[in-house]
JSON list of C-alpha atoms in Angstrom, two decimals:
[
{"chain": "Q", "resi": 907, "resn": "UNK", "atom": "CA", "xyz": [0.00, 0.00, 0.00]},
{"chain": "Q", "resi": 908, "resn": "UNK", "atom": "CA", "xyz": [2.97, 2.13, 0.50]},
{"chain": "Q", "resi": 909, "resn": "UNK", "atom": "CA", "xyz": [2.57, 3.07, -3.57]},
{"chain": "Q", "resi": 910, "resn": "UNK", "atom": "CA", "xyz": [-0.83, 4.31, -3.27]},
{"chain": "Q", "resi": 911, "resn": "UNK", "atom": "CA", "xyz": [-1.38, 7.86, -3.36]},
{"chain": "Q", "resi": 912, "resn": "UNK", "atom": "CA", "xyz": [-4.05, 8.16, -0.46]},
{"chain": "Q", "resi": 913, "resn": "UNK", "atom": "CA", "xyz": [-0.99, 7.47, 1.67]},
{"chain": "Q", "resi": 914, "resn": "UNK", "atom": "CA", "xyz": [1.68, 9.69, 2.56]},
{"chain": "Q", "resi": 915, "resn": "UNK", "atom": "CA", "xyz": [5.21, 8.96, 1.09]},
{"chain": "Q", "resi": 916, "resn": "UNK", "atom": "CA", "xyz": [7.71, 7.58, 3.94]},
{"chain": "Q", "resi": 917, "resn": "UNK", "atom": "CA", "xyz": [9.91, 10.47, 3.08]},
{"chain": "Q", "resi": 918, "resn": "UNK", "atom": "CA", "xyz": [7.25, 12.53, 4.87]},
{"chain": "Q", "resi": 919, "resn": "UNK", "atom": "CA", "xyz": [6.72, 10.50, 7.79]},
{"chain": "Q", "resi": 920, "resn": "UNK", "atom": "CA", "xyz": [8.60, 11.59, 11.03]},
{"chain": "Q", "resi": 921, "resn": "UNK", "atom": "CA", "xyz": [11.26, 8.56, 11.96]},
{"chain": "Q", "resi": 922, "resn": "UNK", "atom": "CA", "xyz": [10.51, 5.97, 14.07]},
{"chain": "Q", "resi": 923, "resn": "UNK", "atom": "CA", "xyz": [11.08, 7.17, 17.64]},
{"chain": "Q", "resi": 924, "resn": "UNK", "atom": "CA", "xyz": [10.68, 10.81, 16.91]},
{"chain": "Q", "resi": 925, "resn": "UNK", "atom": "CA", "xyz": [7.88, 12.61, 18.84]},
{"chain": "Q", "resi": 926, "resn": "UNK", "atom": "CA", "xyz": [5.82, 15.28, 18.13]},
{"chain": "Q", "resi": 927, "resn": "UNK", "atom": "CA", "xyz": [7.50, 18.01, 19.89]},
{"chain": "Q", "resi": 928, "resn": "UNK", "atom": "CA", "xyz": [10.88, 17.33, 17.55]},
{"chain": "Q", "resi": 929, "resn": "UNK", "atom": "CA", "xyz": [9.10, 17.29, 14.26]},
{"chain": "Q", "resi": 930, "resn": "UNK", "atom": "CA", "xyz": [7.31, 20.98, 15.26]},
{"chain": "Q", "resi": 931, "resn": "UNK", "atom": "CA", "xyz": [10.49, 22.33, 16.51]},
{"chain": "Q", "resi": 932, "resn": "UNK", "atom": "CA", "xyz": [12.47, 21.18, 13.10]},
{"chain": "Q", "resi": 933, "resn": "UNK", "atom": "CA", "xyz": [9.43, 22.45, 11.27]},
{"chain": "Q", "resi": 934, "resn": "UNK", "atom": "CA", "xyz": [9.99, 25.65, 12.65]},
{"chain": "Q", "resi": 935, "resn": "UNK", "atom": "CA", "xyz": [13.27, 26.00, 11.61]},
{"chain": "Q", "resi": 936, "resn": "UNK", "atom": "CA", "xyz": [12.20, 24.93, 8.43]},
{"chain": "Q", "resi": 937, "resn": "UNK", "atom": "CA", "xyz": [9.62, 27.87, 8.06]},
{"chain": "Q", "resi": 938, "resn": "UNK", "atom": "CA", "xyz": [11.94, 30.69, 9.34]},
{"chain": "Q", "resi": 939, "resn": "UNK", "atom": "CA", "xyz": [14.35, 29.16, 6.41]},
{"chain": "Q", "resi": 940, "resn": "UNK", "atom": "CA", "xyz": [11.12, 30.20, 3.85]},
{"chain": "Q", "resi": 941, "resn": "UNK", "atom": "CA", "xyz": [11.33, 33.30, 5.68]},
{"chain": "Q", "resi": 942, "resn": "UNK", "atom": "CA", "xyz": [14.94, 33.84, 4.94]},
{"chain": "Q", "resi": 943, "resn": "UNK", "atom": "CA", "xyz": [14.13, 32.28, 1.09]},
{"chain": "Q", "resi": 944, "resn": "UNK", "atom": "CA", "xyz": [11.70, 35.10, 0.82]},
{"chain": "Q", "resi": 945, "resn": "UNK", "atom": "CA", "xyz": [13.61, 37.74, 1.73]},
{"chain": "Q", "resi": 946, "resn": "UNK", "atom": "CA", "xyz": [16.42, 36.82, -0.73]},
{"chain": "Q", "resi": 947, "resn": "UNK", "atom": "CA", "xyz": [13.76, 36.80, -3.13]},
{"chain": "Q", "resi": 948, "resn": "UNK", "atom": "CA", "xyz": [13.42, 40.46, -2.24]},
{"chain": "Q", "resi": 949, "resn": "UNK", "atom": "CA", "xyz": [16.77, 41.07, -2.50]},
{"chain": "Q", "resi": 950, "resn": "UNK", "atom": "CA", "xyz": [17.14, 40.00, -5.47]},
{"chain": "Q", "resi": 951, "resn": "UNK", "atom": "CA", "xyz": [14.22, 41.76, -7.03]},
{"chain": "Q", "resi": 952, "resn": "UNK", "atom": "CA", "xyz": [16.08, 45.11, -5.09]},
{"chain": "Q", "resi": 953, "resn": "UNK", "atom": "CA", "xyz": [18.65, 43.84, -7.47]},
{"chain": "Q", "resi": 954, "resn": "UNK", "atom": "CA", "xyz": [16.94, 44.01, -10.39]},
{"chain": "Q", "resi": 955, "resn": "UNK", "atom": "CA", "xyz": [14.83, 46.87, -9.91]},
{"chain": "Q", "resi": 956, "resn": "UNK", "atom": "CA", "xyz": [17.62, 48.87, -9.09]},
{"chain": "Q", "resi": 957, "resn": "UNK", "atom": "CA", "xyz": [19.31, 47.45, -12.49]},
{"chain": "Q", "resi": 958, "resn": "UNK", "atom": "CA", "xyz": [16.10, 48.82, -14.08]},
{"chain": "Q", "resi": 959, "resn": "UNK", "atom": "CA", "xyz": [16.46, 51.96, -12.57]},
{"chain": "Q", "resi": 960, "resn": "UNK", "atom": "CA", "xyz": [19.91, 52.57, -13.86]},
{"chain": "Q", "resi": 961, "resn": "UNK", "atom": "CA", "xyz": [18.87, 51.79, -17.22]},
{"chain": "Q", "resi": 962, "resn": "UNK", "atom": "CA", "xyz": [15.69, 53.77, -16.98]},
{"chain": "Q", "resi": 963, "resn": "UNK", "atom": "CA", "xyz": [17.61, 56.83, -15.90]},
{"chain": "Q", "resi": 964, "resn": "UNK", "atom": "CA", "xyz": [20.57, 56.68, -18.57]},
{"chain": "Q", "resi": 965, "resn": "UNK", "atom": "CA", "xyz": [17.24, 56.66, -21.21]},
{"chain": "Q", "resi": 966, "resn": "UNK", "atom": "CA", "xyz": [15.64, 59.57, -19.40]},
{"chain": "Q", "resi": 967, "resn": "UNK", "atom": "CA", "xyz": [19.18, 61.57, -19.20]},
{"chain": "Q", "resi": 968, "resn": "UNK", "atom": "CA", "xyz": [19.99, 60.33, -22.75]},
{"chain": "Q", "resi": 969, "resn": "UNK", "atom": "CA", "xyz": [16.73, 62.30, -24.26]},
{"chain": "Q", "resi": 970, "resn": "UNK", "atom": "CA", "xyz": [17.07, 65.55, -21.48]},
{"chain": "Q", "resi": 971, "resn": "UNK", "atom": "CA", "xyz": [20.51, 66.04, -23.70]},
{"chain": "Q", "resi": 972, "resn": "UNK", "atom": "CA", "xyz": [18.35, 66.10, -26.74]},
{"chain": "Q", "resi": 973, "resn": "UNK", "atom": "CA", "xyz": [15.99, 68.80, -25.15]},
{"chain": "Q", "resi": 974, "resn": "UNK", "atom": "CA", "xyz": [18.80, 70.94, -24.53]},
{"chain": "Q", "resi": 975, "resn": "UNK", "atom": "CA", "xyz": [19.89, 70.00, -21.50]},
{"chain": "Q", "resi": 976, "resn": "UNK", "atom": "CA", "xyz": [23.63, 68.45, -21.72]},
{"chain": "Q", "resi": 977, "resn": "UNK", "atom": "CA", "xyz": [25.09, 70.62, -18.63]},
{"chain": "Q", "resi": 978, "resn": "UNK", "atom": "CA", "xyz": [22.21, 68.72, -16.57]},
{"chain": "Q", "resi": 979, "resn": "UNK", "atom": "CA", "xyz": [22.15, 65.63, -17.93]},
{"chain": "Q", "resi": 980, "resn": "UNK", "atom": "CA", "xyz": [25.74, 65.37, -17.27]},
{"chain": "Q", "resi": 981, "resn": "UNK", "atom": "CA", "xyz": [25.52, 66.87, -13.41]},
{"chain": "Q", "resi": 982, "resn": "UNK", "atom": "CA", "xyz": [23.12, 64.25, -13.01]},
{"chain": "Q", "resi": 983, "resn": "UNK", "atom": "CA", "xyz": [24.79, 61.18, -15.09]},
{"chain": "Q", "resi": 984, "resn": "UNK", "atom": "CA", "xyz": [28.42, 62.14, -13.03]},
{"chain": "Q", "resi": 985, "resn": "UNK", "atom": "CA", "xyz": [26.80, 61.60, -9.94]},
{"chain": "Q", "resi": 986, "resn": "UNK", "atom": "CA", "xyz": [24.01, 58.78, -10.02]},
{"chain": "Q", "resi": 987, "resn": "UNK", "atom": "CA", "xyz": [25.37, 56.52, -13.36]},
{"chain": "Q", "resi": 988, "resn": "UNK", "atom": "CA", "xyz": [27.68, 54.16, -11.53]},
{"chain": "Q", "resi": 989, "resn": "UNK", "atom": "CA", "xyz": [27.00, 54.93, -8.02]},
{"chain": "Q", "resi": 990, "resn": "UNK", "atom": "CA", "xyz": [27.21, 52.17, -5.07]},
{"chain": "Q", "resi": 991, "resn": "UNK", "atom": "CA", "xyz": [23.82, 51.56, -3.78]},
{"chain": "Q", "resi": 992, "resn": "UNK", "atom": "CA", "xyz": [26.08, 50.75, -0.37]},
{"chain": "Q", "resi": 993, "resn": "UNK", "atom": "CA", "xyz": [29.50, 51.76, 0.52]},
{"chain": "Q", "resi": 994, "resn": "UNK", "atom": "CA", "xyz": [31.80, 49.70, -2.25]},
{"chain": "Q", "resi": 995, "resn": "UNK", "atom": "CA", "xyz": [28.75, 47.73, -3.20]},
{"chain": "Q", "resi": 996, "resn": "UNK", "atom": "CA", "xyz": [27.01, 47.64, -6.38]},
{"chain": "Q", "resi": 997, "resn": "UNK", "atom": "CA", "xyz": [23.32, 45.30, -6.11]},
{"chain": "Q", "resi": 998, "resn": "UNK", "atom": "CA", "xyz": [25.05, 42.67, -7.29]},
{"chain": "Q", "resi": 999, "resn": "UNK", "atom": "CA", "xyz": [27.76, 42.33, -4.74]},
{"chain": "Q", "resi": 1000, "resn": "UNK", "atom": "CA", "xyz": [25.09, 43.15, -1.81]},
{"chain": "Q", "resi": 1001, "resn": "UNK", "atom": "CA", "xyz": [23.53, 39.75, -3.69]},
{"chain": "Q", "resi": 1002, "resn": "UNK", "atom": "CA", "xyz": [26.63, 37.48, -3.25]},
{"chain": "Q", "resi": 1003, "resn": "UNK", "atom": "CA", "xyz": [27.42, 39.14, 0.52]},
{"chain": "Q", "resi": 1004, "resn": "UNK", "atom": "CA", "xyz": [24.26, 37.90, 1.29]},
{"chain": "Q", "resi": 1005, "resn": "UNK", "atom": "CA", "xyz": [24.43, 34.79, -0.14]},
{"chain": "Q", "resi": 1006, "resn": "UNK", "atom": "CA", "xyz": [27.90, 33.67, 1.16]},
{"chain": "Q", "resi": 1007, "resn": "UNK", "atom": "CA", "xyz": [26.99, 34.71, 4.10]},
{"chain": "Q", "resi": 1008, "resn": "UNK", "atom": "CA", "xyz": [23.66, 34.41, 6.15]},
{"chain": "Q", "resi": 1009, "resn": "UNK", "atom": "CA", "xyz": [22.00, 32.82, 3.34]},
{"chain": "Q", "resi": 1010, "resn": "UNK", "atom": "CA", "xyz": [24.26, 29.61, 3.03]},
{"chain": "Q", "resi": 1011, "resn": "UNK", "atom": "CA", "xyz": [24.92, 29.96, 6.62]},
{"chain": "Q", "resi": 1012, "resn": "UNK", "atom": "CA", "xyz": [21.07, 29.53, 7.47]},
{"chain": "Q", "resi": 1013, "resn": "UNK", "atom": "CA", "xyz": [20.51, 27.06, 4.84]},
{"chain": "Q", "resi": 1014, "resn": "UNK", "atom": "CA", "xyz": [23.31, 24.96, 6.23]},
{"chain": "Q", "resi": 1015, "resn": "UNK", "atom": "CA", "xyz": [22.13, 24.69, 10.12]},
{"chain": "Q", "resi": 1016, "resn": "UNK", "atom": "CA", "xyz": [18.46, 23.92, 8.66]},
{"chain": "Q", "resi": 1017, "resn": "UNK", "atom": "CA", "xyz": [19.88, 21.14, 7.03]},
{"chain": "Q", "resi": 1018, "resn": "UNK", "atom": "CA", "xyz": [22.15, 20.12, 9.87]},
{"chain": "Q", "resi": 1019, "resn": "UNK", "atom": "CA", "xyz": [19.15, 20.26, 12.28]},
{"chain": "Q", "resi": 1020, "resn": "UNK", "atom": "CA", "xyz": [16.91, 17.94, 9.46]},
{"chain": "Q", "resi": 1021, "resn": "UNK", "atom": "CA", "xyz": [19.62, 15.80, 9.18]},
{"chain": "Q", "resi": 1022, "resn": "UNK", "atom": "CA", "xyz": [20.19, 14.78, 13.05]},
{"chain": "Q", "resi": 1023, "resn": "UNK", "atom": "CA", "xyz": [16.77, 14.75, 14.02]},
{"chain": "Q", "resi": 1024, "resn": "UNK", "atom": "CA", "xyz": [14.51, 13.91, 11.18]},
{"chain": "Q", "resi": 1025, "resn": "UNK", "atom": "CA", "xyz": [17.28, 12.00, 8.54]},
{"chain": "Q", "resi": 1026, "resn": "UNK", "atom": "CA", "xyz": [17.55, 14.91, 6.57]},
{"chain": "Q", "resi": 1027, "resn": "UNK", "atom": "CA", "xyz": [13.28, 14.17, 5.91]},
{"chain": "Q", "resi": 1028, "resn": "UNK", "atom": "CA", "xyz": [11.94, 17.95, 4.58]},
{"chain": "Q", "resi": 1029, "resn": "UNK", "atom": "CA", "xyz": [8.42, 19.07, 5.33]},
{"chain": "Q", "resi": 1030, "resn": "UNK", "atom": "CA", "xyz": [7.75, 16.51, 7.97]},
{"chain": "Q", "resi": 1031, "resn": "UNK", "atom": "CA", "xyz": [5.92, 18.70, 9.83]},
{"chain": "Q", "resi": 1032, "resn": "UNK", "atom": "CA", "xyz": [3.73, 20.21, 6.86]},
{"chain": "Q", "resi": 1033, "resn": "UNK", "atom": "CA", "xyz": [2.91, 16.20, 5.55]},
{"chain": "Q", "resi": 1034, "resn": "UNK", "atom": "CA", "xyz": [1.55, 16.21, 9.16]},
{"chain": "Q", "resi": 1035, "resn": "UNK", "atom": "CA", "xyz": [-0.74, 19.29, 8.56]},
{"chain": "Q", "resi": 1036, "resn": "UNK", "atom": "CA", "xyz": [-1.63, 17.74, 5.20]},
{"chain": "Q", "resi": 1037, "resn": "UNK", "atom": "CA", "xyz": [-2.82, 13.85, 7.02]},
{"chain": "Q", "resi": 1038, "resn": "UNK", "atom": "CA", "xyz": [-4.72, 16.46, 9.43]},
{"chain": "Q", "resi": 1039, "resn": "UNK", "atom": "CA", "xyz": [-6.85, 18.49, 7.03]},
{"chain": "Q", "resi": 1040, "resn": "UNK", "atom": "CA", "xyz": [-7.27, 16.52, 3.77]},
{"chain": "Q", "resi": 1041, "resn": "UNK", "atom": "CA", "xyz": [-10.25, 14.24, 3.64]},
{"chain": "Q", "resi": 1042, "resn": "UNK", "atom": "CA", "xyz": [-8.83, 10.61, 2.67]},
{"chain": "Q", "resi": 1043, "resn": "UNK", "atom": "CA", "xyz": [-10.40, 9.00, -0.13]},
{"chain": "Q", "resi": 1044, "resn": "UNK", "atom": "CA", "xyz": [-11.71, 12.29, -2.16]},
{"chain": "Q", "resi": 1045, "resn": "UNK", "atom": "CA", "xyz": [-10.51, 13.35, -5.36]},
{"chain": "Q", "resi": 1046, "resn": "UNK", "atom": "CA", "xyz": [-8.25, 16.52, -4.33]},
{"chain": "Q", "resi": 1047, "resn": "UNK", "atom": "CA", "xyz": [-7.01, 15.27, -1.27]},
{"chain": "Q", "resi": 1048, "resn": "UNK", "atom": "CA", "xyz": [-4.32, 12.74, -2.31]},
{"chain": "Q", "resi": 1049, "resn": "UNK", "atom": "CA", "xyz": [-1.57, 12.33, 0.08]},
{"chain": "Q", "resi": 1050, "resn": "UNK", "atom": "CA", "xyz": [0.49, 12.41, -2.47]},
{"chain": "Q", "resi": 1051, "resn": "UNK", "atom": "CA", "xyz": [0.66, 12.68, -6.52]},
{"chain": "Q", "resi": 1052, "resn": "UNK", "atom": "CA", "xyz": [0.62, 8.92, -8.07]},
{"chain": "Q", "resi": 1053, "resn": "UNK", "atom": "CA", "xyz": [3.60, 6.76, -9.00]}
]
């Protein structure tokens, strides 16, 4: 029965021995790690729009030199056009800081902390939710997709 999609997969299923208490405490670690996943999602769109930005602005000082306003256009272009967004940073390197840092540093203890208690099982806690809510047996509410 362990095939069947009305039943959860094993690689959802907390370890044998593992109480309740364990799984919710490695599932929140887990969800502050989709908190930290979000946020470099929003860093990285800070990266882009602020790539957009730059481009948007060279356009708009580009065509203020065709209305007549070179002196401008360059006060403006000398100042802004290659400026960090932090001290020494451009987006990009506020990306990778990020990244090398807290980002693979998180990533890493969520991992260590799934790996010790759980044998590296994700979403144990969530497939728990799931078996909780879902109504077995109705179409919608597989435990899992088939195969």
């Amino acid at each position: 029965m362990a095939d069947h999609p009305d039943t959860p997969s094993p690689d959802h299923l907390p370890p044998e021995g593992v109480d309740d208490a364990t799984v919710e405490a490695v599932g929140g670690v887990t969800a502050a790690l989709e908190v930290v996943e979000q946020a470099r999602g929003m860093l990285y769109a800070f990266h882009r729009l602020t790539g957009r930005a730059d481009n948007e602005l060279a356009e708009a000082l580009d065509k203020l030199e065709e209305a007549g306003h070179k002196e401008l256009a360059d006060e403006v272009r000398a100042d802004l056009v290659g400026l960090n967004v932090l001290q020494g940073r451009w987006t990009f390197q506020v990306v990778e800081d990020y990244d090398d840092g807290y980002w693979t540093r998180f990533r890493g203890w969520e991992k260590t902390v799934r790996d010790r208690l759980l044998g590296g099982r994700r979403h144990v806690y969530e497939a728990g939710l799931k078996e909780q809510n879902r109504t077995p047996g109705r179409a919608g509410h597989e435990a899992r997709p088939p195969g």
